[in-house]
mmCIF file of C-alpha atoms in Angstrom:
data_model
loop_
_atom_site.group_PDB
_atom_site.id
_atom_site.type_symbol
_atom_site.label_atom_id
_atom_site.label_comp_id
_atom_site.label_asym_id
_atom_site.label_seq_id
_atom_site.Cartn_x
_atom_site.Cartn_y
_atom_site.Cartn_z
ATOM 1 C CA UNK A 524 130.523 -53.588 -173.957
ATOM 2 C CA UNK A 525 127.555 -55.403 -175.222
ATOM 3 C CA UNK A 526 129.448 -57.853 -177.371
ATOM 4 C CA UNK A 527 131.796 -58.305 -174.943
ATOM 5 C CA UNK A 528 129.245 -59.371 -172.269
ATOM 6 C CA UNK A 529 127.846 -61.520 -174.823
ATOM 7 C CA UNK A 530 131.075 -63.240 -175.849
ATOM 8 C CA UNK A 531 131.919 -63.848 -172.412
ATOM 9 C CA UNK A 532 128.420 -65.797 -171.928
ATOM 10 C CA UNK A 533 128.973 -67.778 -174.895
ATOM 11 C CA UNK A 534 132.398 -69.188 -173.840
ATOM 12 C CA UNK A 535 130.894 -69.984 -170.145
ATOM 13 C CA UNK A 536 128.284 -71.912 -172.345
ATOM 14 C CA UNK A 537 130.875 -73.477 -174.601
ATOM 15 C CA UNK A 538 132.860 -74.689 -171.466
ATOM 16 C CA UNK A 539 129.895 -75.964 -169.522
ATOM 17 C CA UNK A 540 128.463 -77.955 -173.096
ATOM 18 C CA UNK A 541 132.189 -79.470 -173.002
ATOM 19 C CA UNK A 542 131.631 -81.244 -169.328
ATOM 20 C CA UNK A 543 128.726 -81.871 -170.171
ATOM 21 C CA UNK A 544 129.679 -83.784 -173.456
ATOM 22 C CA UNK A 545 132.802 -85.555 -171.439
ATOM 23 C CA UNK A 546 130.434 -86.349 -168.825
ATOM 24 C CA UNK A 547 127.640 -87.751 -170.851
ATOM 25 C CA UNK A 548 129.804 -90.007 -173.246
ATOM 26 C CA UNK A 549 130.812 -92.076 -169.768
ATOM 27 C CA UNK A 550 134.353 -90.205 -169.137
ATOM 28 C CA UNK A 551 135.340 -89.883 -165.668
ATOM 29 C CA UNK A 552 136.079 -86.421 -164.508
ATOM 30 C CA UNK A 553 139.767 -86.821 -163.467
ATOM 31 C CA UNK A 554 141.290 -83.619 -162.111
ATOM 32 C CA UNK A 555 142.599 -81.607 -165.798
ATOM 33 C CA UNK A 556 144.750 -78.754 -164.684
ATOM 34 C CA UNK A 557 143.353 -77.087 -168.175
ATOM 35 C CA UNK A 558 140.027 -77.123 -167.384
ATOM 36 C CA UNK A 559 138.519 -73.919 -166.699
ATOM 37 C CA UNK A 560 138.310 -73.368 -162.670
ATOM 38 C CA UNK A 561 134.952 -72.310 -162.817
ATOM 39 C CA UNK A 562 133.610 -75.676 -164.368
ATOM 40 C CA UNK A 563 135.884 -78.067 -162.506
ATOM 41 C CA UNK A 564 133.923 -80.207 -159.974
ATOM 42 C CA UNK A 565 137.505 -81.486 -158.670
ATOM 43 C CA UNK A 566 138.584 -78.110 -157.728
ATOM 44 C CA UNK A 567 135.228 -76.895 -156.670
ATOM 45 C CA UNK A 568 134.849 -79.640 -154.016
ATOM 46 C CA UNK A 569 138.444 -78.586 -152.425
ATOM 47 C CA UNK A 570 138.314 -78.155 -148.897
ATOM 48 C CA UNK A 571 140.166 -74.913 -149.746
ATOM 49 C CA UNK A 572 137.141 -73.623 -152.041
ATOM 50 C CA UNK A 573 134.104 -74.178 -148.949
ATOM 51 C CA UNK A 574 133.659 -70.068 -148.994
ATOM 52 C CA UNK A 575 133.356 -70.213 -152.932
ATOM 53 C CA UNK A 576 130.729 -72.913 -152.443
ATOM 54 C CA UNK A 577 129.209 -70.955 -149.649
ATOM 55 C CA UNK A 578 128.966 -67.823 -151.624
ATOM 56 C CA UNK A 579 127.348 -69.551 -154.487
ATOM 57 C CA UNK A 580 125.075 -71.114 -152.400
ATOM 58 C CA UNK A 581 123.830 -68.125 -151.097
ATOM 59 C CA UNK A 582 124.325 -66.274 -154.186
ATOM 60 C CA UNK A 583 121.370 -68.689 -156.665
ATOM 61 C CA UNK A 584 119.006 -68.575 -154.865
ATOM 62 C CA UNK A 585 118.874 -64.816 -153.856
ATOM 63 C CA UNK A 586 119.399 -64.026 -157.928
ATOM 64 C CA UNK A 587 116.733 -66.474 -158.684
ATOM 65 C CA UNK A 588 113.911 -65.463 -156.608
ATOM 66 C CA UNK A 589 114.625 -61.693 -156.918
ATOM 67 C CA UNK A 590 114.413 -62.429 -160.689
ATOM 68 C CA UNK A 591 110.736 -63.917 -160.104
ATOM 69 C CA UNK A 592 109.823 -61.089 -157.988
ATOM 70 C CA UNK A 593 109.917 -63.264 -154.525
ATOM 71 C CA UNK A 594 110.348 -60.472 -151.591
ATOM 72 C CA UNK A 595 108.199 -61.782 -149.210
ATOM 73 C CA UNK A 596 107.220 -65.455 -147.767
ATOM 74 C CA UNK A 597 105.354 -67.429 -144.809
ATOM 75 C CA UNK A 598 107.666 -70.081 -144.299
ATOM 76 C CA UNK A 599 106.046 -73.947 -143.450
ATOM 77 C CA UNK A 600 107.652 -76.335 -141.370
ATOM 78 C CA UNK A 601 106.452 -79.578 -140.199
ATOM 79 C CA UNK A 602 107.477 -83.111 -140.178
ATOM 80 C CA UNK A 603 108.040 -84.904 -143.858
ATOM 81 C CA UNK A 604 106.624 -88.362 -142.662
ATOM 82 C CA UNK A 605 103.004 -86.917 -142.748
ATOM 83 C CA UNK A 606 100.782 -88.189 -145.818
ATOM 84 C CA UNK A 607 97.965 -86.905 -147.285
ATOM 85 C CA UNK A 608 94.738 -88.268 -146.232
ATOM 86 C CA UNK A 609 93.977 -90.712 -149.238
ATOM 87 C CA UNK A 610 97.704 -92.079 -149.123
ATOM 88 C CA UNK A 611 96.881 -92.903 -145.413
ATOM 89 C CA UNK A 612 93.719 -94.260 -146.176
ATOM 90 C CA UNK A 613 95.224 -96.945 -148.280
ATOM 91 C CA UNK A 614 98.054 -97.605 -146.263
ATOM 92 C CA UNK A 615 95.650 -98.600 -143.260
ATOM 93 C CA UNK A 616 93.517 -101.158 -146.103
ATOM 94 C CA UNK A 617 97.070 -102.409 -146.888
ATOM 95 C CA UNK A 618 98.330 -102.992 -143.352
ATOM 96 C CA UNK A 619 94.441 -104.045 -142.237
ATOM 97 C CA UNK A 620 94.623 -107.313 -145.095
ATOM 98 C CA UNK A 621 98.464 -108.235 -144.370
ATOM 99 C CA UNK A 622 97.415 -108.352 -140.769
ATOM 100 C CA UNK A 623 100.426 -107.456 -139.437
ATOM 101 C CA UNK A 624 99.418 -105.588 -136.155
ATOM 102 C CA UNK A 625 102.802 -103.254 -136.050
ATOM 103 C CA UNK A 626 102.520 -102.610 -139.625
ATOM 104 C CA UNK A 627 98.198 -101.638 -138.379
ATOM 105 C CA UNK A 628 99.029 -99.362 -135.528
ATOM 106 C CA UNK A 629 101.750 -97.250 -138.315
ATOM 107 C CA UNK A 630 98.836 -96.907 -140.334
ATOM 108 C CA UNK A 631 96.868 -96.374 -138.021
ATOM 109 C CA UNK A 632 99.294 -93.407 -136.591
ATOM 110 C CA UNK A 633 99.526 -92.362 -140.386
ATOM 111 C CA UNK A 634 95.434 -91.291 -140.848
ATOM 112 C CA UNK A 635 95.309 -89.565 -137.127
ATOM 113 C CA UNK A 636 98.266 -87.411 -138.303
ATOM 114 C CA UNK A 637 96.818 -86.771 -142.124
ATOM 115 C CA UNK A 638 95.174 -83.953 -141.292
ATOM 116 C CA UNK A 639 97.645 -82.044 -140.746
ATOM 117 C CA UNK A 640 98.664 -82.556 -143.909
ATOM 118 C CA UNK A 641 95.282 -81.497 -144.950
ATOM 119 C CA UNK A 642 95.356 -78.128 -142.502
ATOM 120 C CA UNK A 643 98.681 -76.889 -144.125
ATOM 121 C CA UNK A 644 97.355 -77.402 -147.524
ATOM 122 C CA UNK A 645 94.094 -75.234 -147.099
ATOM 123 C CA UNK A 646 96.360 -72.717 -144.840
ATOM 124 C CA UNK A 647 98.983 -72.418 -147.653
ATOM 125 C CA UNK A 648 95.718 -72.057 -150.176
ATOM 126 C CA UNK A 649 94.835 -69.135 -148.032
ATOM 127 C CA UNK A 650 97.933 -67.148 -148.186
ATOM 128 C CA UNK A 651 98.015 -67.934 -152.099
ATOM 129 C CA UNK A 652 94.645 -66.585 -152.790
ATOM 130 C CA UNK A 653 95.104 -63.541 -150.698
ATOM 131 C CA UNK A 654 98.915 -62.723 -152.341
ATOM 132 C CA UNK A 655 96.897 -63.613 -155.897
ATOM 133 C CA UNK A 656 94.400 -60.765 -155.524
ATOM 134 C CA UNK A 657 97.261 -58.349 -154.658
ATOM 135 C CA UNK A 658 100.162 -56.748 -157.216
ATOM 136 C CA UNK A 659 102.767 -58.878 -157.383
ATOM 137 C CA UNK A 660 105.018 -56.480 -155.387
ATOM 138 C CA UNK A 661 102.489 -57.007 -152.545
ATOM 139 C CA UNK A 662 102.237 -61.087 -152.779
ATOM 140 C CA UNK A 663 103.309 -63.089 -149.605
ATOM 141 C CA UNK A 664 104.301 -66.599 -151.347
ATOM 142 C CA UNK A 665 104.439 -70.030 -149.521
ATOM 143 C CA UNK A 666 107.809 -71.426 -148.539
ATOM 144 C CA UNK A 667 108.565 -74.826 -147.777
ATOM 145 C CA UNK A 668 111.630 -77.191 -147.099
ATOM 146 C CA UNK A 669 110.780 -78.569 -150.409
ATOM 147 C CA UNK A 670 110.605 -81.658 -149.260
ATOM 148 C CA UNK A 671 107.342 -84.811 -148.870
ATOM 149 C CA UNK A 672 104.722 -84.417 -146.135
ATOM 150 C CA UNK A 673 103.543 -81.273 -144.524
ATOM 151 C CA UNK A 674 106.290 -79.390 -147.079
ATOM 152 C CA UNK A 675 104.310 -80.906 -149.378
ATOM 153 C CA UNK A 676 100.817 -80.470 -147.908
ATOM 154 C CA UNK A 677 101.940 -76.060 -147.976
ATOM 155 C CA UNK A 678 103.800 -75.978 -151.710
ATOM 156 C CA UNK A 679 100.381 -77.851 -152.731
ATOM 157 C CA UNK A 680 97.941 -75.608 -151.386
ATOM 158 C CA UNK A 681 99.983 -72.629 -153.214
ATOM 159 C CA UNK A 682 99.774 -74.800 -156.418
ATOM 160 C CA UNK A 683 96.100 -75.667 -156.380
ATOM 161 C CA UNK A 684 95.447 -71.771 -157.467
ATOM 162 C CA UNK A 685 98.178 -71.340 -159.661
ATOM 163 C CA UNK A 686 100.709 -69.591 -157.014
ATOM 164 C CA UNK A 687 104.085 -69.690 -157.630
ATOM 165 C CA UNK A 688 105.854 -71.052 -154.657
ATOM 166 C CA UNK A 689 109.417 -71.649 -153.051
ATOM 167 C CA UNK A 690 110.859 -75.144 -152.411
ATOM 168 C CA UNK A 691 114.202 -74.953 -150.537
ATOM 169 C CA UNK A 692 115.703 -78.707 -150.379
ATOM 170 C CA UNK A 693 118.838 -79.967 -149.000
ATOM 171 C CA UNK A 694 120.741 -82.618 -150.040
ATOM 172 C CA UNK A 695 120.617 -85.604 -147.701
ATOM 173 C CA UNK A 696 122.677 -89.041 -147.134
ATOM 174 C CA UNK A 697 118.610 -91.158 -148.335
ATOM 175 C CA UNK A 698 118.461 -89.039 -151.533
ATOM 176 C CA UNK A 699 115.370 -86.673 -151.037
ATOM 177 C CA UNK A 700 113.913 -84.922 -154.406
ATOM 178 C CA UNK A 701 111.650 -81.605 -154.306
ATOM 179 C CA UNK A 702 108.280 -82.208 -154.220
ATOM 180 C CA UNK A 703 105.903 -81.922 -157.651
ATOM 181 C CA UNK A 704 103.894 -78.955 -156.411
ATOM 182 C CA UNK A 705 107.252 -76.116 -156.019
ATOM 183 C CA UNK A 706 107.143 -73.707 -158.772
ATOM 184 C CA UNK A 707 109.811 -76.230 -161.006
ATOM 185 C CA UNK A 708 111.924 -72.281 -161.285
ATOM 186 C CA UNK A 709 111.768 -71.835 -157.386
ATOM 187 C CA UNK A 710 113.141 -75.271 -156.630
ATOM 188 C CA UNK A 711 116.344 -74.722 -155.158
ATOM 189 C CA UNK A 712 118.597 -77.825 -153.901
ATOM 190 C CA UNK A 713 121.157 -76.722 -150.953
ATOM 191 C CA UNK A 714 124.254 -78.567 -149.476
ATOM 192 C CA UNK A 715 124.838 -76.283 -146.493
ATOM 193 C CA UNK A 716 121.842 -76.123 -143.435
ATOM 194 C CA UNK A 717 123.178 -72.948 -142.590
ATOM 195 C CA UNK A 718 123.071 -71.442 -146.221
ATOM 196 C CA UNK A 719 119.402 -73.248 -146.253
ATOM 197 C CA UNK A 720 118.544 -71.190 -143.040
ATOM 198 C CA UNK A 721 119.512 -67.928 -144.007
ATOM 199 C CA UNK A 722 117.294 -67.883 -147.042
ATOM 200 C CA UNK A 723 114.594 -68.958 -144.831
ATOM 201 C CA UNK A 724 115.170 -66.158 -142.962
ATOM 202 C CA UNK A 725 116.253 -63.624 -145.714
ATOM 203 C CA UNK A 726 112.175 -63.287 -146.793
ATOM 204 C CA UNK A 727 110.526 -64.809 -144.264
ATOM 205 C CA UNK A 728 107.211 -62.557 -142.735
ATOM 206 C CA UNK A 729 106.012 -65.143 -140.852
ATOM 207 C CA UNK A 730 106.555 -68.732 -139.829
ATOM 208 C CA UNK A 731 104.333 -71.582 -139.415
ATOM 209 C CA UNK A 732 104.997 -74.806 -137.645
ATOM 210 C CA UNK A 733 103.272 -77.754 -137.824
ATOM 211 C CA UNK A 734 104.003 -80.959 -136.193
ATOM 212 C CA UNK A 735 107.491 -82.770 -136.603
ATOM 213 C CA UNK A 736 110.920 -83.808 -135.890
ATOM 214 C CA UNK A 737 114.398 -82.516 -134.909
ATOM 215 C CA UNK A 738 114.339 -80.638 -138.407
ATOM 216 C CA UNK A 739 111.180 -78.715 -137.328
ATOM 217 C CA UNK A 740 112.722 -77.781 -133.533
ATOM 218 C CA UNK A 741 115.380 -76.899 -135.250
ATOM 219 C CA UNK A 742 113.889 -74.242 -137.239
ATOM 220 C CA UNK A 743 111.438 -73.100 -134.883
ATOM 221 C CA UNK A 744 114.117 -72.293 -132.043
ATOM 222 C CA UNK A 745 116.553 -70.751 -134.447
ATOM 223 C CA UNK A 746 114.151 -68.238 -135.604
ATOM 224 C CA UNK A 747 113.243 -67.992 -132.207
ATOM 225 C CA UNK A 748 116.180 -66.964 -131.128
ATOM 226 C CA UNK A 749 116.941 -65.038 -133.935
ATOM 227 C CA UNK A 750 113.769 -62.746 -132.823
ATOM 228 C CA UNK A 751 114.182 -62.863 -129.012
ATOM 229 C CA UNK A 752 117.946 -61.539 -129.375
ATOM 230 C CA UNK A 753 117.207 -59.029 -132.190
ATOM 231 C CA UNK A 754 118.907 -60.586 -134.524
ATOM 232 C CA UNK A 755 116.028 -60.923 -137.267
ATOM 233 C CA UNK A 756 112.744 -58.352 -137.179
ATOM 234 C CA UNK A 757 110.047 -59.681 -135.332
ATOM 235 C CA UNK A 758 107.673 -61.618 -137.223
ATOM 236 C CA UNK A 759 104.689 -63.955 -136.522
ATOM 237 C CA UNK A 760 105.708 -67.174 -135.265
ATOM 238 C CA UNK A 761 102.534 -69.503 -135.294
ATOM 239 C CA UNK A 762 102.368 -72.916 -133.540
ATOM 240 C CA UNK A 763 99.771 -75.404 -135.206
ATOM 241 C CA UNK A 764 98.827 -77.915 -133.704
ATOM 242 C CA UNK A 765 98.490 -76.977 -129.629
ATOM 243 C CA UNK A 766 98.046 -79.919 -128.061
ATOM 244 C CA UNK A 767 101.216 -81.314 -129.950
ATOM 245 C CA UNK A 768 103.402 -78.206 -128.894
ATOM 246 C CA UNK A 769 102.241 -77.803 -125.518
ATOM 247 C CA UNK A 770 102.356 -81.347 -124.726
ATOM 248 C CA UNK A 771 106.131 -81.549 -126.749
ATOM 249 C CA UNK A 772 107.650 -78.312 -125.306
ATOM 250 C CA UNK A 773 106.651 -76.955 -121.470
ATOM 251 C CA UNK A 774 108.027 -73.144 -122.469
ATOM 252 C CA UNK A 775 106.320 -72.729 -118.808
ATOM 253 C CA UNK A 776 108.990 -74.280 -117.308
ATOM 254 C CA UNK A 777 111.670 -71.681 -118.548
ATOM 255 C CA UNK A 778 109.744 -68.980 -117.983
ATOM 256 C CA UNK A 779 109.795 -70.401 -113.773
ATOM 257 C CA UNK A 780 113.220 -71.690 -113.854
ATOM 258 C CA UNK A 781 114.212 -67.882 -115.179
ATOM 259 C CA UNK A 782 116.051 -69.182 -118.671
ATOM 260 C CA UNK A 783 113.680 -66.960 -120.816
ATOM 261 C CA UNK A 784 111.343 -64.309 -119.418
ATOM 262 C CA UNK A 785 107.146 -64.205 -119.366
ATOM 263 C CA UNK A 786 107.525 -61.488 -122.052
ATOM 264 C CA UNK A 787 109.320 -64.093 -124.633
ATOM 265 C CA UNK A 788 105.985 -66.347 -124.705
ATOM 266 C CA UNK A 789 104.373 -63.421 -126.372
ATOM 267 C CA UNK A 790 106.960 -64.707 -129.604
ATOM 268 C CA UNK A 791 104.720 -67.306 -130.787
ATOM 269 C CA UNK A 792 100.549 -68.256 -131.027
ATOM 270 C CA UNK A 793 98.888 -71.503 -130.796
ATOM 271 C CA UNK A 794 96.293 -72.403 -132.900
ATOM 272 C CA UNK A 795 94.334 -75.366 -134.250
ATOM 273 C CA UNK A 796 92.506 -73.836 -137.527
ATOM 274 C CA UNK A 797 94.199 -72.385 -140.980
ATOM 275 C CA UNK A 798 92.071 -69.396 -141.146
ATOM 276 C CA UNK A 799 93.047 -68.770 -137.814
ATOM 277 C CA UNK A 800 96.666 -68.763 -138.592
ATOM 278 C CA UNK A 801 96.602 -66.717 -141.163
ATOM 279 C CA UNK A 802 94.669 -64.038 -139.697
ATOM 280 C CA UNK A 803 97.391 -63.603 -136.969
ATOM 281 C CA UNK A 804 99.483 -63.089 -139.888
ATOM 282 C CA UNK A 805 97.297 -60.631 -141.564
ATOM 283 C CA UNK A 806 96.912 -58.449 -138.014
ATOM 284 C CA UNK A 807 100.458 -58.133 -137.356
ATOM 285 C CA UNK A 808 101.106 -56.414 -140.887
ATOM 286 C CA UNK A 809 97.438 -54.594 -140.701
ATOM 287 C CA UNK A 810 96.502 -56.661 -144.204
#
């Protein structure tokens, strides 16, 4: 059984070194009805293979960070246009000598909202230096979209102690590239949102969301909703930033106009300071 198992990995190898060779020497990869299935790009982006895709899209990732002993995460959202501090910095001397005064007020914008790149770096630092004193079976690892900004900011403060950590990307129409602080054998790259979502979900134990876009709402009402329907185990859901929140979303107003009851604003927490965060973490799992 043994050499069988180990004959069958050599000719996926062999197969996969072939594309690769075709590929590399400048050939175009026409449709070749002799091509094995499994390494046929033309017959893997069918229409009619989507649930193959799906399943192996689910499928890596799960293998991958079960390998690397990845159970549990707090998951980071926020918006990807946030810098860190010192890139802001030199933006704003930039703008300041061109003397353009719309290209001054974007800088401008950029330092105010640096430190919140800043905040989810040291809050991502904490959770890795907790998990690092544990077992590894006990280690809650930082998870981010993988992508620049506050993503960055979280899988940075994870790196800065050594801490493995997740970077979930998707693939988007302006190519965007995982950042350089992921774990390089937890950076995962993900055509589907909804495949992307579900591994969110799959080890999340808490969520954290900082300032941003249509990609951060996005997150933060499906989990949400995933919670206040039963769908997914409660977990911490932590707002940073509270003026931004409260000021972006009136959940008030839903609770008077009767689309969500006064107990579903128990769901989530403000707060304003990393240590803060992740001691509602560390109280909801008694840690």
């Amino acid at each position: 059984m043994d050499a069988n198992t180990q004959l069958n990995e050599s000719r996926l190898a062999d197969a996969w070194a072939e594309l690769q060779t075709h590929a590399s020497q400048g050939n175009p990869l026409h449709a070749d009805a002799y091509r094995l299935a499994f390494a046929d790009p033309e017959f893997l982006f069918r229409r009619e293979t989507r649930g193959i895709r799906f399943q192996l899209e689910m499928l890596k990732p799960d293998l991958g960070q079960a390998a690397q002993g990845i159970e549990s995460t707090v998951v980071v959202y926020g918006s990807a246009r946030f810098v860190a501090p010192d890139e802001a910095a030199e933006q704003l001397t930039a703008a300041e000598a061109s003397g353009d005064e719309a290209l001054i007020a974007k800088a401008r914008q950029a330092v105010r909202n640096a430190r919140y790149y800043d905040l989810a770096r040291q809050f991502a630092r904490l959770v890795a230096e907790h998990s690092e004193r544990n077992a590894p079976a006990d280690r809650i690892y930082v998870c981010t979209g993988g992508g620049p900004g506050i993503m960055e900011a979280a899988n940075r403060g994870a790196h800065d102690v050594g801490a493995l950590n997740v970077g979930l990307n998707i693939a988007l129409p302006h190519e965007q590239s995982g950042n350089r602080f992921i774990s390089p054998s937890l950076c995962y790259k993900f055509h589907y949102f909804a495949l992307r979502k579900m591994h969110f979900m799959m080890r999340a134990k808490a969520l954290v969301a900082f300032p941003g876009g249509f990609g951060t709402l996005d997150e933060l009402f499906e989990v949400l909703t995933l919670v206040q329907t039963g769908k997914a185990k409660p977990v911490p859901i932590v707002l940073f930033g509270t003026d931004y929140w409260k000021r972006l979303v009136n959940f008030d107003v839903l609770v008077e106009e009767g689309t969500i009851s006064e107990q579903d604003l128990k769901l989530f927490h403000y707060t304003d300071d990393p240590q803060e965060a992740w001691d509602l973490i560390k109280a909801f799992y008694k840690i």
